[in-house]
Short mmCIF file of C-alpha atoms and ligand atoms in Angstrom, two decimals:
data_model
loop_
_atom_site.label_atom_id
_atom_site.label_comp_id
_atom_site.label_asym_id
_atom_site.label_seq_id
_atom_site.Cartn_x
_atom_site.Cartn_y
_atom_site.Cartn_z
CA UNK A 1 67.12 77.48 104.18
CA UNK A 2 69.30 76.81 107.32
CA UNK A 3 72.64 78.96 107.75
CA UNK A 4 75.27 78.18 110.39
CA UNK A 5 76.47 81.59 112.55
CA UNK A 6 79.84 83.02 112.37
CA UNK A 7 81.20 80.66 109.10
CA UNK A 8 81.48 81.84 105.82
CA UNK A 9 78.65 82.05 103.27
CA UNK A 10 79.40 81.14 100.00
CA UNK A 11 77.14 81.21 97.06
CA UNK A 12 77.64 78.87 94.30
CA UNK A 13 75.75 78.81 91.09
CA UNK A 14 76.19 75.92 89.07
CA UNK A 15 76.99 73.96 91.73
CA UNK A 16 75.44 71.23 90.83
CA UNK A 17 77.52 70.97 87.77
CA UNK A 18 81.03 69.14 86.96
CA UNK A 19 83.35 71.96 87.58
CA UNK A 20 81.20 73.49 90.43
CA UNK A 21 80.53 70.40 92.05
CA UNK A 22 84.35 69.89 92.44
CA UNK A 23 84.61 73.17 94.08
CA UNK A 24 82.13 73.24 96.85
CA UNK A 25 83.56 69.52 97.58
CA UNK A 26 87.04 71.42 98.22
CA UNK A 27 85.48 74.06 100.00
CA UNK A 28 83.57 71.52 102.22
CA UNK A 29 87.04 69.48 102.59
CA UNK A 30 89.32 72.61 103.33
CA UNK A 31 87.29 75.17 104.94
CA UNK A 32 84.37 75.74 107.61
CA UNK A 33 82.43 77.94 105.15
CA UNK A 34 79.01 77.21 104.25
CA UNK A 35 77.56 76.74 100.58
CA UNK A 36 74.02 77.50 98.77
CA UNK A 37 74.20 76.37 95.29
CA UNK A 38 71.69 77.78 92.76
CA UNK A 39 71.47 75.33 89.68
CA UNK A 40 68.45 74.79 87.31
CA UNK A 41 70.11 70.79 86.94
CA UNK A 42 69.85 71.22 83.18
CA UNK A 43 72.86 69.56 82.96
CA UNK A 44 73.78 69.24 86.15
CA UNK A 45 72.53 66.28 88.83
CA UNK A 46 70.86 66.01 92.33
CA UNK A 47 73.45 62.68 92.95
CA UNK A 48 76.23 65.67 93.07
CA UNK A 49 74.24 67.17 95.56
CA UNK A 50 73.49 64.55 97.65
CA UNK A 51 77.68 63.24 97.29
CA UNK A 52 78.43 66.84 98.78
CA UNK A 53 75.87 66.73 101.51
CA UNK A 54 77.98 63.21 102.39
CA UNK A 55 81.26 65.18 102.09
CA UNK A 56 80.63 67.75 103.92
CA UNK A 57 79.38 65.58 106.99
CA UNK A 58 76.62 68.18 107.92
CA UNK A 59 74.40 68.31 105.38
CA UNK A 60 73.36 71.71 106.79
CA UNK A 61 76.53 73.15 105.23
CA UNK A 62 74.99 72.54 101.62
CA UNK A 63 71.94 74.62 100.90
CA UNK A 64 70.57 73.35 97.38
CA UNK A 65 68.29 76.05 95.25
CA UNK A 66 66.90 74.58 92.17
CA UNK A 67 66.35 77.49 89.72
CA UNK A 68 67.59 79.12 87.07
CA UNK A 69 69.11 82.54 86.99
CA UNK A 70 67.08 83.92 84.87
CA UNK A 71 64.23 83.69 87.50
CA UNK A 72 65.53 87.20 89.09
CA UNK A 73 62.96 87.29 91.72
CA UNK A 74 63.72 83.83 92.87
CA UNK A 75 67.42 84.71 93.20
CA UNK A 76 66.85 88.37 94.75
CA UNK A 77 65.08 86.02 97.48
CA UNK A 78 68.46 83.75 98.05
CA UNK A 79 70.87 87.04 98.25
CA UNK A 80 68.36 88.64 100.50
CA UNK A 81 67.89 85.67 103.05
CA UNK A 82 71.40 84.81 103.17
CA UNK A 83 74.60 86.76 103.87
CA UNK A 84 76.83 85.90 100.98
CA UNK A 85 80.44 86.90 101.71
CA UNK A 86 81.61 85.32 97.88
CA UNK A 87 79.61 83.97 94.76
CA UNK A 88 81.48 81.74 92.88
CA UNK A 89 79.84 81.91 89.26
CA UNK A 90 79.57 78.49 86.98
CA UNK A 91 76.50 78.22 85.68
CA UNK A 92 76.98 79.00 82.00
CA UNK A 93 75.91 77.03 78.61
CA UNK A 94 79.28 75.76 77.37
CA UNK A 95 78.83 73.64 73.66
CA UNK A 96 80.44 75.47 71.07
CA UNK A 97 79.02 74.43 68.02
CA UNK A 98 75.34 74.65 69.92
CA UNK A 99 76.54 78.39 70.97
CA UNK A 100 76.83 79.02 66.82
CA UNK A 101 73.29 77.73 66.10
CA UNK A 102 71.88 79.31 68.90
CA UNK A 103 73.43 82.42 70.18
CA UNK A 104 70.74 83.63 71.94
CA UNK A 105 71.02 80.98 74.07
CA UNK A 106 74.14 81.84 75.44
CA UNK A 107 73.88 85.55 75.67
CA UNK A 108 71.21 85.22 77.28
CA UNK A 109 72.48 82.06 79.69
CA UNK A 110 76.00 83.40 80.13
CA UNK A 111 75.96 87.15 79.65
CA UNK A 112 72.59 88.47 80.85
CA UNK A 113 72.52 85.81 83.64
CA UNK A 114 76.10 87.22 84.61
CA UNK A 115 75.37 90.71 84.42
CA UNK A 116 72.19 89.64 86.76
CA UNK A 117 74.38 87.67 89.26
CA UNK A 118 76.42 90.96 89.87
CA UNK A 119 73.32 93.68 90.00
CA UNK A 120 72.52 91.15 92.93
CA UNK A 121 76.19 91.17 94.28
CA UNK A 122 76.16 94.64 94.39
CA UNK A 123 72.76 95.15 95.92
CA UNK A 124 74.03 93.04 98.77
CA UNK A 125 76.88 93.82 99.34
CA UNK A 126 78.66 90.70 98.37
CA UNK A 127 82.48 91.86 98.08
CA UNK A 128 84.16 88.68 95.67
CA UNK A 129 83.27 87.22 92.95
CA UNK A 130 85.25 84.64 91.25
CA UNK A 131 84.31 84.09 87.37
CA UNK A 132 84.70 80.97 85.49
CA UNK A 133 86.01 81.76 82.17
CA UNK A 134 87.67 80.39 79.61
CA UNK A 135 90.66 79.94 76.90
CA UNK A 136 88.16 80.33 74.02
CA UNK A 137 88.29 83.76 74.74
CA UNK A 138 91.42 83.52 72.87
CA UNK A 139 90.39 82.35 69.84
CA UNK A 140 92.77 80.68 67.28
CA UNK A 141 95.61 82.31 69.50
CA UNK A 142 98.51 84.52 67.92
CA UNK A 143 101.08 83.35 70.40
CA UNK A 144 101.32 79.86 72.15
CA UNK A 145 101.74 79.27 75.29
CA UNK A 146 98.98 81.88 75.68
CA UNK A 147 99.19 85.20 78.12
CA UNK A 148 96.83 87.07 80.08
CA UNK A 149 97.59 89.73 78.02
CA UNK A 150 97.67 87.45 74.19
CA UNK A 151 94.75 89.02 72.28
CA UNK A 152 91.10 88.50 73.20
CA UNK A 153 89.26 87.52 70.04
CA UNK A 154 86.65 85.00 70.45
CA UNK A 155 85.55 82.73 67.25
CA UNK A 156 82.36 81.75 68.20
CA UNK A 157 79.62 83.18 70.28
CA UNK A 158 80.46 81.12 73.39
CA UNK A 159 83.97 82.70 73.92
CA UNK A 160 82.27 85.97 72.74
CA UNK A 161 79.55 85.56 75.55
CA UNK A 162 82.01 84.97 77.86
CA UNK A 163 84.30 87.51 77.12
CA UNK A 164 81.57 90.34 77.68
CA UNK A 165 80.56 88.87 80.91
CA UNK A 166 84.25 89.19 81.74
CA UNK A 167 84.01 93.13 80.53
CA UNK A 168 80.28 93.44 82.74
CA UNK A 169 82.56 92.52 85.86
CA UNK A 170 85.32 94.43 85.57
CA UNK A 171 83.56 97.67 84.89
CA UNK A 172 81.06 96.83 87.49
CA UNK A 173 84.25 96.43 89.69
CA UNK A 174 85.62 99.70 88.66
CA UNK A 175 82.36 101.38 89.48
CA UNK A 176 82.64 99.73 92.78
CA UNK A 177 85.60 99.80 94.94
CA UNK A 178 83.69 97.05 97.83
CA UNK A 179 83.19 94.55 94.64
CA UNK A 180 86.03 92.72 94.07
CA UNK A 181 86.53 89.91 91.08
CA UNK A 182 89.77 86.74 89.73
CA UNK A 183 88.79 85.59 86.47
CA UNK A 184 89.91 81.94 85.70
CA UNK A 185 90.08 81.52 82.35
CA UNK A 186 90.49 77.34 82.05
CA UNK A 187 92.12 75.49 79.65
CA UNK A 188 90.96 71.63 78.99
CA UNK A 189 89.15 70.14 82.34
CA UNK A 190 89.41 67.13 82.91
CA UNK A 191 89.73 63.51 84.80
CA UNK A 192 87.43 63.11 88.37
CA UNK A 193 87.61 63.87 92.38
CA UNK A 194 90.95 62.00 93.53
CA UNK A 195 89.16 61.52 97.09
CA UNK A 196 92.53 61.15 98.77
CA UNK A 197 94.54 59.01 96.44
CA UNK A 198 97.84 59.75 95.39
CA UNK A 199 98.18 56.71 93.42
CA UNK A 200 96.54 55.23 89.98
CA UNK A 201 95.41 52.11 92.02
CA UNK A 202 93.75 54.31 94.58
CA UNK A 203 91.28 55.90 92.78
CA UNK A 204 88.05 56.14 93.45
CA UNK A 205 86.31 59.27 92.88
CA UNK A 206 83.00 60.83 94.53
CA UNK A 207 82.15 62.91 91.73
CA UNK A 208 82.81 63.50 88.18
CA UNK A 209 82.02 64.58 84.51
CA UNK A 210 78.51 63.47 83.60
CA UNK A 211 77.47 65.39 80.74
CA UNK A 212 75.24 64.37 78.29
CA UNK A 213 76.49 63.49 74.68
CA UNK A 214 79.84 64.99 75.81
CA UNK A 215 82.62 66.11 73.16
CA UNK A 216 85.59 66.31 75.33
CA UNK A 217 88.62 64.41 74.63
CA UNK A 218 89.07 62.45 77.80
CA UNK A 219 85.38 61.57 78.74
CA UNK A 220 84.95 60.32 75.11
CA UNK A 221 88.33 58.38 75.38
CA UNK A 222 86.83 56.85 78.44
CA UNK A 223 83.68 55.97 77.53
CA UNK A 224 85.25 53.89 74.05
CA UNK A 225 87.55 52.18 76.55
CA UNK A 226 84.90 50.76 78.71
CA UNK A 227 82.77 49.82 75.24
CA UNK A 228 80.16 52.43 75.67
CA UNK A 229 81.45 53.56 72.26
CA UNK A 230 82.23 51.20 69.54
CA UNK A 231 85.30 53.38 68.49
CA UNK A 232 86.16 57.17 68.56
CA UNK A 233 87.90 59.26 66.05
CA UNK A 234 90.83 61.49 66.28
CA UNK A 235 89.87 64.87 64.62
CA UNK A 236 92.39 65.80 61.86
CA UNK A 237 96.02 64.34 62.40
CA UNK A 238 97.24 66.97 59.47
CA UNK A 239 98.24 69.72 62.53
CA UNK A 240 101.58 71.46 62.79
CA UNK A 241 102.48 69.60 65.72
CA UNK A 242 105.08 67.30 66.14
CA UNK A 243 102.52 63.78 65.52
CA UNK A 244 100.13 66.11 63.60
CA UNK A 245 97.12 65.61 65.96
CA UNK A 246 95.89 68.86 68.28
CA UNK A 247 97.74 69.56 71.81
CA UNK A 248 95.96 70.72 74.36
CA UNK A 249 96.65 71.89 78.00
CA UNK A 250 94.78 69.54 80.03
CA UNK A 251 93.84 70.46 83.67
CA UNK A 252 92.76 68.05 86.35
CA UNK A 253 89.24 68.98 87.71
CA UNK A 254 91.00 68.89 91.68
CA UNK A 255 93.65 71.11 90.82
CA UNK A 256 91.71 73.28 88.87
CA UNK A 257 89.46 73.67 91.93
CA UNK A 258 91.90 74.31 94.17
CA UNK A 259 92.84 77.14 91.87
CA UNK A 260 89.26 79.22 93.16
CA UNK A 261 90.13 78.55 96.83
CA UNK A 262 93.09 80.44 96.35
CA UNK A 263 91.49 82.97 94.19
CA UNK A 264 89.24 83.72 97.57
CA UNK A 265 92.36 83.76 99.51
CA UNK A 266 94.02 86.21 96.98
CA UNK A 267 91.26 88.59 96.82
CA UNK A 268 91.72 89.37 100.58
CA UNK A 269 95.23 91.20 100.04
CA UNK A 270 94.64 91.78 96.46
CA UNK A 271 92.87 93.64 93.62
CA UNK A 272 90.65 92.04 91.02
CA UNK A 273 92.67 90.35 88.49
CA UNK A 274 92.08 87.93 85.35
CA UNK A 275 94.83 84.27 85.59
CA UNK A 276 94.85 81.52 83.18
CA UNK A 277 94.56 78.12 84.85
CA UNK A 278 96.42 75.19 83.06
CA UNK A 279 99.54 73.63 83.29
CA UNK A 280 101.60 75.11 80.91
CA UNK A 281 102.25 72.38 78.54
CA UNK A 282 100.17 70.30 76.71
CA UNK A 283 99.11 66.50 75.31
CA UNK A 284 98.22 65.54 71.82
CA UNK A 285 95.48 63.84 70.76
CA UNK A 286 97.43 60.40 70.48
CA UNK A 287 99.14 61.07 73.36
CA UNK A 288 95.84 60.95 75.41
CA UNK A 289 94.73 57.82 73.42
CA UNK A 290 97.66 56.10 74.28
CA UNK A 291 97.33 57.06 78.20
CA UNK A 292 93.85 55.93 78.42
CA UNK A 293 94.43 52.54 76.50
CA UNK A 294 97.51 52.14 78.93
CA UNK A 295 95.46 53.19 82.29
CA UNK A 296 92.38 51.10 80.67
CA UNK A 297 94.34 48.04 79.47
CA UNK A 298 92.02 47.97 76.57
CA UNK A 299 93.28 48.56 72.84
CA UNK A 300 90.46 50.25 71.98
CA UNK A 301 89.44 51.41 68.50
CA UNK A 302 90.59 54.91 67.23
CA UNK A 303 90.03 55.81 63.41
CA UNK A 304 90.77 59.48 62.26
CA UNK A 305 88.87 61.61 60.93
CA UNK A 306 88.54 65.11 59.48
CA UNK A 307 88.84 68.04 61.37
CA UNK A 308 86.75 69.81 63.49
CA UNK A 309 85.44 72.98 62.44
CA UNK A 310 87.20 75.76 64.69
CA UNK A 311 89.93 73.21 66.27
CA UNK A 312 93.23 75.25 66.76
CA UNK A 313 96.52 73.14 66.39
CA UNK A 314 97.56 73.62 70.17
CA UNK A 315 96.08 75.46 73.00
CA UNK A 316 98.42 75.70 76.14
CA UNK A 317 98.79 78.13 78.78
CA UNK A 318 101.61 80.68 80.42
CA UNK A 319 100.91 79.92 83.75
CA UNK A 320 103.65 82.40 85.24
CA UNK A 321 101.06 84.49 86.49
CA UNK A 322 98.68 82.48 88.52
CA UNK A 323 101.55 80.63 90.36
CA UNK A 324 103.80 83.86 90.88
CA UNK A 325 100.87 85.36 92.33
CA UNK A 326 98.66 83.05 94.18
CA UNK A 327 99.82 79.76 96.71
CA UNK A 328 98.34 77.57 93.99
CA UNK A 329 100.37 74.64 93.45
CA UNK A 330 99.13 71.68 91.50
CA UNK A 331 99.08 68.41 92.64
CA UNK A 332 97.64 66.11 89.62
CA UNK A 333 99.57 67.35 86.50
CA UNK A 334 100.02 63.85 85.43
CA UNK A 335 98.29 62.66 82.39
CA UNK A 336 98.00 59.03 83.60
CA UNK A 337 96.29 60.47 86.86
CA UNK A 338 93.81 63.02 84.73
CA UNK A 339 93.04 59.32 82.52
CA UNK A 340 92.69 57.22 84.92
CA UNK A 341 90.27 59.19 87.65
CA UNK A 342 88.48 60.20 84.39
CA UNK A 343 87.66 56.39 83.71
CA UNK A 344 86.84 55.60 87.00
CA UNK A 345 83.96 57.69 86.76
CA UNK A 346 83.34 56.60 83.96
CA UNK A 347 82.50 52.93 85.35
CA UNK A 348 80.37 54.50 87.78
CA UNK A 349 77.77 55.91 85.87
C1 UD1 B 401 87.43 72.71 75.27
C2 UD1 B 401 85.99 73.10 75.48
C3 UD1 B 401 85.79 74.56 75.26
C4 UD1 B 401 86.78 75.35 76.08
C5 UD1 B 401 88.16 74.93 75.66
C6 UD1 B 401 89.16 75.69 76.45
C7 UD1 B 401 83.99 71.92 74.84
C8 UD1 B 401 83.33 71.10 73.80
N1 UD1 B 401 85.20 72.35 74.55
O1 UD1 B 401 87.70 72.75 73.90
O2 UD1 B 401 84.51 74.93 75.66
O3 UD1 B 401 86.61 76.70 75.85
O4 UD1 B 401 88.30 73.55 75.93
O5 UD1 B 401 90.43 75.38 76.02
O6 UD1 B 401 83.44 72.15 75.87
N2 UD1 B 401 89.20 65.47 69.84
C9 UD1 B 401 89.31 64.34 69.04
N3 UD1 B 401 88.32 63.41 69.11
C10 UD1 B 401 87.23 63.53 69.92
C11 UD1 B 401 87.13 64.69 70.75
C12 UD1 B 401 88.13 65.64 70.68
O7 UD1 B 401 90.27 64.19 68.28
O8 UD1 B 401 86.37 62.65 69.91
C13 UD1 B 401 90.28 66.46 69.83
C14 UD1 B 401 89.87 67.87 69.42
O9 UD1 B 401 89.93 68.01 68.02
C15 UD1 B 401 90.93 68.70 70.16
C16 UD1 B 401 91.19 67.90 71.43
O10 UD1 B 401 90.76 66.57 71.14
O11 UD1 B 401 92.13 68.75 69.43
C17 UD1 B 401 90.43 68.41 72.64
O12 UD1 B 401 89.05 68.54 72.30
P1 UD1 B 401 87.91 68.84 73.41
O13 UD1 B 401 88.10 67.91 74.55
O14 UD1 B 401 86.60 68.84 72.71
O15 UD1 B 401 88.26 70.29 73.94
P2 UD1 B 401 88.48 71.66 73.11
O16 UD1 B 401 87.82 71.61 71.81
O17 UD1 B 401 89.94 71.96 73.14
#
């Protein structure tokens, strides 16, 4: 393990992962500090490692760990050797209808593993953490767009997991006033590192969503437009919304990032809070169709199909309170931008 004196140590697990891997990238690009990421590559990938060790210029700024959290030993041994001023917490099984037939899996991978993450933090002294959550803590929402403060009632054992890792931190935080947590809870990820551009025709991303079998919207969308699917099917298009097909509050992966730089920022002035990350409207279903056959130039083939079990009509966030309280300001809310970076990955791999 190599550490570099007087720059910030940050600990990322899940780092190797599509939402982590976008943040230590942006912590590489915008600050001095130095990262260790802990990931058992399960479903993340060495390539993101290796991109980020090209990012970051010095490859001794990215410390790669592969293990699993549940080894507690083995991660005892990283907090010990290594001074870690934040942990940024990712890794976490995320398939819903996986987390119903197997919901031991995800206790044990999200809320154990979470609860072991901060008995380390604590040991060591490490004073932030920031907590990747997410909107399924809602539920089927009661009110739309949803608030920090709409009802927390989880349908399936994933948002359930993750809403009890969210409790674990915030009483370990109130039992401990040098421990210090933000909770992003995300709305839909999506689309792939802009690597500088501004512009459709610029695109060219580094990194970007590589899970296997994937059941997002966008990836799925992408992969029929470049004929690695023969067609895809819009799930139920019988919604109360105005073309009948679910809306969703889709995110860009960048600007979603961005939001846990700021959250680091925040938590220097500012106590431990929970902030919904999305954009505060939403896309339906044909909507995003229609951007990625436009961005793709290929009519590809879209049946529909019944519903998916568990699919509310429209998830979208209030975002009053992450931008009233934080300097995060997004730079990609643009469908066509979220598409088209989102399919350029997609040729990649
Ligand atoms: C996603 C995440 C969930 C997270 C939530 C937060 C997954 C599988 N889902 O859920 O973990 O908590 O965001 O808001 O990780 N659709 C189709 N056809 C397809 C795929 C999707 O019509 O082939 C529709 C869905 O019915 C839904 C929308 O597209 O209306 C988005 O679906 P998806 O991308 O799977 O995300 P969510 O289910 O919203």
């Amino acid at each position: 393990m190599s550490t570099t004196c007087n720059s910030q140590q940050i600990l990322i697990t899940g780092g190797a992962g599509y939402i982590g891997s976008h943040v230590a990238k942006q912590l590489l690009e915008q600050t001095d500090a130095n990262i260790t990421i802990i990931d058992n590559l399960s479903t993340g990938t060495k390539e993101r490692i290796d991109a980020l060790k090209a990012i970051a210029n010095d490859p001794n700024r990215v410390d790669f760990i592969e293990a699993d959290l549940e080894n507690f030993d083995m991660i005892e041994g990283v907090f010990k050797a290594k001074n870690f001023e934040a942990v940024i917490h990712f890794a976490a099984s995320i398939v819903v209808p996986e987390s119903v037939e197997n919901p031991l899996k995800y206790y044990m991978n999200n809320t154990v593993n979470t609860t072991n993450v901060i008995r380390l933090a604590n040991k060591y002294g490490v004073g932030k953490m920031i907590f990747s959550s997410t909107a399924a803590v809602y539920g089927e929402p009661e009110e739309v767009p949803v608030q920090e403060t709409t009802v927390t009632k989880p349908i399936n054992p994933y948002g359930m997991s993750k809403l009890m890792s969210e409790t674990v931190i915030q009483d370990a935080a109130f039992a401990n006033e040098n421990f210090k947590y933000v909770i992003l809870r995300y709305f839909n990820v999506a689309g792939a590192d802009m690597n500088g551009a501004t512009k459709l025709e610029e695109i060219n991303p580094r990194i970007g969503q590589s899970f296997p079998n994937a059941t997002h919207l966008i990836k799925i969308a992408a992969e029929t437009a470049l004929g690695k699917r023969d067609k895809m099917y819009i799930f139920g298009d019988d919604f109360d919304t105005p073309d009948g097909t679910g809306i969703r509050d889709y995110i860009h992966v960048d600007d979603l990032a961005d939001a846990h730089i700021e959250a680091l920022n925040y938590l220097d002035e500012n106590p431990s809070d929970i902030f919904n990350c999305g954009y505060g409207h939403g896309y339906s279903v044909k909507e995003v169709i229609d951007e990625m056959k436009r961005v793709s130039g290929v009519d590809f083939c879209v049946e529909t199909g019944p519903r998916r079990a568990g699919d509310p009509a429209a998830l979208i966030s209030d975002n009053t309170k992450i931008k009233s309280s934080m300097a995060w300001r997004p730079k990609f809310d643009d469908l066509a931008l979220i598409c088209k970076s989102a399919l350029e990955w997609e040729r990649k791999i």
